[in-house]
Amino acid sequence: MKHAPLAACLPLLLLAACGRTEPVADMPSQEELAAAANAAAANAISNLQVDETADSRNYVNLDRGFSVTLPEGWVMDKGASNDDGVVYEDPGAGADVRVFWQKNDDDQTLQQIVEALSSGAEGVDGDFIGDNEYRGTANDGEGNNVAVRLLRQPDGSIVTATFVYPEMLSEQYQSIAEKLLDSLRVFVPRDGAEQAGASAPADNAAKP
């Protein structure tokens, strides 16, 4: 919720105080006015922080064409995140999620990419959903379960989301992993949308 700046609120408070007809003794003191103003400012900051926290859960990468909703309370690993994707961690729990875009220079099929990813994992189990999606689970051999979802974009590039969590905490994290992977979406990247928009008038102009 938007709040008026503190500087804008003070004149209204002072005007209301000047227009009162009660005895001067009933007027709020400078300390009371300052306390009320500070309380209003603190409330505005608190609401702003809440809004920012909610917004930060929704990661959208316009340049790479994908979005995902992160679990509440997780923290971004800024050192591991870059223009191609993001890493979020559950503080102190040893779980993390990585969502990254990767160019598919060799134009590999999704099946070929999954085979390469599965080569170093144990207990791999998953399913292909059509030609452009794969969902599966595995164990990294170090006591962690891995839930993964891959989406192939129309240009052949791949968006991979991996959710890693301690095997002993499977009951706690399994539903969280499923919900996060469900939230992964792909769309036309910003450059592709702009190019499509730029070509549309030319195509229309060519029509008789």
Coordinates of C-alpha atoms in Angstrom, one line a residue:
M1 CA 0.0 0.0 0.0
K2 CA 1.3 3.4 -1.0
H3 CA 1.9 6.0 1.8
A4 CA 2.4 9.8 1.4
P5 CA 5.9 10.9 2.2
L6 CA 6.5 12.1 5.7
A7 CA 7.2 15.6 4.6
A8 CA 3.8 15.8 2.9
C9 CA 2.0 14.6 6.0
L10 CA 3.4 17.1 8.4
P11 CA 1.7 20.2 7.0
L12 CA -1.7 18.5 7.2
L13 CA -1.0 17.5 10.8
L14 CA 0.0 21.1 11.7
L15 CA -3.0 22.6 9.9
A16 CA -5.4 20.3 11.7
A17 CA -3.8 21.2 15.0
C18 CA -4.0 25.0 14.3
G19 CA -7.7 24.7 13.4
R20 CA -8.8 23.0 16.6
T21 CA -11.1 24.9 19.0
E22 CA -10.2 23.0 22.2
P23 CA -8.1 24.7 24.8
V24 CA -4.4 25.0 24.1
A25 CA -3.7 22.5 26.8
D26 CA -5.4 19.8 24.8
M27 CA -3.3 20.3 21.7
P28 CA -0.7 17.6 21.1
S29 CA 2.8 18.5 22.1
Q30 CA 5.7 18.7 19.7
E31 CA 7.0 15.4 21.2
E32 CA 3.6 13.7 20.5
L33 CA 3.5 15.1 16.9
A34 CA 7.0 13.8 16.3
A35 CA 6.1 10.4 17.8
A36 CA 3.0 10.1 15.6
A37 CA 5.1 11.1 12.5
N38 CA 7.8 8.6 13.3
A39 CA 5.2 5.9 13.8
A40 CA 3.6 6.7 10.5
A41 CA 7.0 6.6 8.8
A42 CA 7.9 3.3 10.5
N43 CA 4.6 1.8 9.3
A44 CA 5.2 3.0 5.7
I45 CA 8.7 1.4 5.7
S46 CA 7.4 -1.8 7.2
N47 CA 4.7 -2.1 4.5
L48 CA 7.3 -1.3 1.8
Q49 CA 9.6 -4.0 3.0
V50 CA 6.7 -6.5 3.0
D51 CA 5.8 -5.5 -0.6
E52 CA 9.4 -5.8 -1.7
T53 CA 9.7 -9.3 -0.1
A54 CA 6.6 -10.5 -1.9
D55 CA 7.8 -9.1 -5.2
S56 CA 11.2 -10.7 -4.9
R57 CA 9.7 -14.2 -4.8
N58 CA 8.8 -13.8 -8.5
Y59 CA 11.9 -14.0 -10.6
V60 CA 11.4 -12.9 -14.2
N61 CA 14.2 -12.9 -16.8
L62 CA 12.9 -10.9 -19.8
D63 CA 16.0 -11.3 -21.8
R64 CA 16.1 -15.1 -21.6
G65 CA 12.3 -15.6 -21.6
F66 CA 11.5 -17.4 -18.4
S67 CA 10.0 -16.8 -14.9
V68 CA 9.7 -18.8 -11.6
T69 CA 8.3 -18.2 -8.2
L70 CA 10.7 -18.8 -5.3
P71 CA 9.8 -20.1 -1.8
E72 CA 9.1 -17.5 0.9
G73 CA 12.1 -16.6 3.0
W74 CA 14.7 -17.9 0.6
V75 CA 17.7 -15.7 -0.2
M76 CA 19.3 -15.0 -3.5
D77 CA 23.0 -16.0 -3.9
K78 CA 24.1 -13.0 -5.8
G79 CA 27.6 -14.4 -6.4
A80 CA 26.2 -17.4 -8.2
S81 CA 23.4 -15.6 -10.1
N82 CA 24.0 -13.9 -13.4
D83 CA 22.2 -12.6 -16.6
D84 CA 21.4 -16.2 -17.6
G85 CA 19.7 -17.2 -14.3
V86 CA 19.4 -17.2 -10.6
V87 CA 20.3 -19.2 -7.5
Y88 CA 18.3 -19.1 -4.3
E89 CA 19.1 -20.8 -1.0
D90 CA 17.1 -21.8 2.1
P91 CA 19.3 -20.2 4.9
G92 CA 20.9 -22.8 7.1
A93 CA 19.1 -25.8 5.6
G94 CA 21.4 -26.9 2.8
A95 CA 18.7 -26.6 0.1
D96 CA 18.9 -24.5 -3.0
V97 CA 17.3 -24.0 -6.4
R98 CA 19.1 -23.0 -9.6
V99 CA 17.2 -21.8 -12.7
F100 CA 19.3 -21.0 -15.7
W101 CA 19.0 -20.5 -19.5
Q102 CA 21.5 -22.1 -21.8
K103 CA 22.0 -21.7 -25.5
N104 CA 21.8 -25.0 -27.5
D105 CA 24.5 -24.4 -30.1
D106 CA 24.5 -28.1 -31.2
D107 CA 20.7 -28.1 -31.5
Q108 CA 20.5 -31.2 -29.3
T109 CA 17.2 -32.8 -28.6
L110 CA 15.9 -32.7 -25.1
Q111 CA 16.5 -36.5 -24.8
Q112 CA 20.2 -36.0 -25.6
I113 CA 20.5 -33.2 -23.0
V114 CA 18.8 -35.3 -20.3
E115 CA 21.2 -38.2 -21.0
A116 CA 24.2 -35.9 -20.5
L117 CA 22.8 -34.5 -17.3
S118 CA 22.0 -37.9 -15.9
S119 CA 25.4 -39.4 -16.5
G120 CA 26.8 -38.3 -13.1
A121 CA 23.7 -38.9 -11.0
E122 CA 22.2 -41.9 -9.2
G123 CA 18.7 -43.3 -9.2
V124 CA 17.5 -41.1 -12.1
D125 CA 13.8 -41.3 -12.7
G126 CA 11.7 -39.0 -14.9
D127 CA 9.4 -38.6 -17.8
F128 CA 9.3 -36.6 -21.0
I129 CA 6.2 -34.5 -21.5
G130 CA 6.0 -34.1 -25.3
D131 CA 9.1 -33.0 -27.1
N132 CA 9.9 -29.9 -25.1
E133 CA 9.6 -30.8 -21.4
Y134 CA 11.2 -33.2 -19.0
R135 CA 10.6 -33.7 -15.3
G136 CA 12.6 -36.0 -13.1
T137 CA 14.3 -36.8 -9.8
A138 CA 17.7 -38.2 -8.9
N139 CA 20.3 -38.4 -6.1
D140 CA 23.6 -36.6 -6.4
G141 CA 25.5 -39.4 -4.5
E142 CA 26.3 -37.0 -1.6
G143 CA 23.1 -37.4 0.4
N144 CA 21.0 -34.9 -1.6
N145 CA 17.9 -35.4 -3.7
V146 CA 17.5 -33.5 -6.9
A147 CA 14.3 -32.5 -8.6
V148 CA 14.7 -31.2 -12.1
R149 CA 12.6 -29.7 -14.9
L150 CA 13.8 -28.8 -18.3
L151 CA 11.9 -26.7 -20.9
R152 CA 13.0 -26.3 -24.5
Q153 CA 12.2 -23.0 -26.0
P154 CA 11.2 -22.5 -29.7
D155 CA 14.7 -21.4 -30.7
G156 CA 16.2 -24.6 -29.2
S157 CA 17.6 -23.0 -26.0
I158 CA 17.1 -24.8 -22.7
V159 CA 15.8 -23.5 -19.4
T160 CA 16.8 -25.9 -16.5
A161 CA 15.5 -25.7 -13.0
T162 CA 17.1 -27.9 -10.3
F163 CA 16.0 -28.1 -6.7
V164 CA 18.5 -29.7 -4.4
Y165 CA 17.7 -30.7 -0.8
P166 CA 19.0 -33.1 1.9
E167 CA 17.6 -36.6 1.5
M168 CA 16.8 -36.7 5.2
L169 CA 14.5 -33.7 4.7
S170 CA 12.5 -35.2 1.8
E171 CA 9.2 -35.0 3.6
Q172 CA 9.7 -31.2 4.2
Y173 CA 11.0 -30.2 0.8
Q174 CA 9.3 -32.5 -1.7
S175 CA 6.1 -30.5 -2.0
I176 CA 8.0 -27.3 -2.1
A177 CA 10.1 -28.6 -4.9
E178 CA 7.1 -29.7 -6.9
K179 CA 5.4 -26.3 -6.4
L180 CA 8.4 -24.4 -7.5
L181 CA 9.0 -26.5 -10.6
D182 CA 5.3 -26.1 -11.5
S183 CA 5.7 -22.3 -11.4
L184 CA 8.5 -22.3 -14.1
R185 CA 7.3 -20.7 -17.3
V186 CA 8.9 -19.9 -20.6
F187 CA 7.9 -17.1 -23.0
V188 CA 9.3 -15.2 -26.0
P189 CA 12.4 -13.3 -24.9
R190 CA 12.4 -9.5 -25.1
D191 CA 14.6 -9.3 -28.2
G192 CA 12.5 -11.9 -30.0
A193 CA 9.3 -10.0 -29.1
E194 CA 10.7 -6.7 -30.3
Q195 CA 11.9 -8.3 -33.6
A196 CA 8.4 -9.8 -34.1
G197 CA 6.8 -6.5 -33.4
A198 CA 9.2 -4.7 -35.8
S199 CA 8.6 -7.1 -38.6
A200 CA 4.8 -7.0 -38.3
P201 CA 4.3 -3.5 -39.9
A202 CA 6.6 -4.5 -42.8
D203 CA 4.5 -7.7 -43.4
N204 CA 1.3 -5.6 -43.4
A205 CA 2.8 -3.1 -45.7
A206 CA 3.6 -5.8 -48.3
K207 CA 0.0 -6.8 -48.5
P208 CA -2.1 -5.2 -51.3

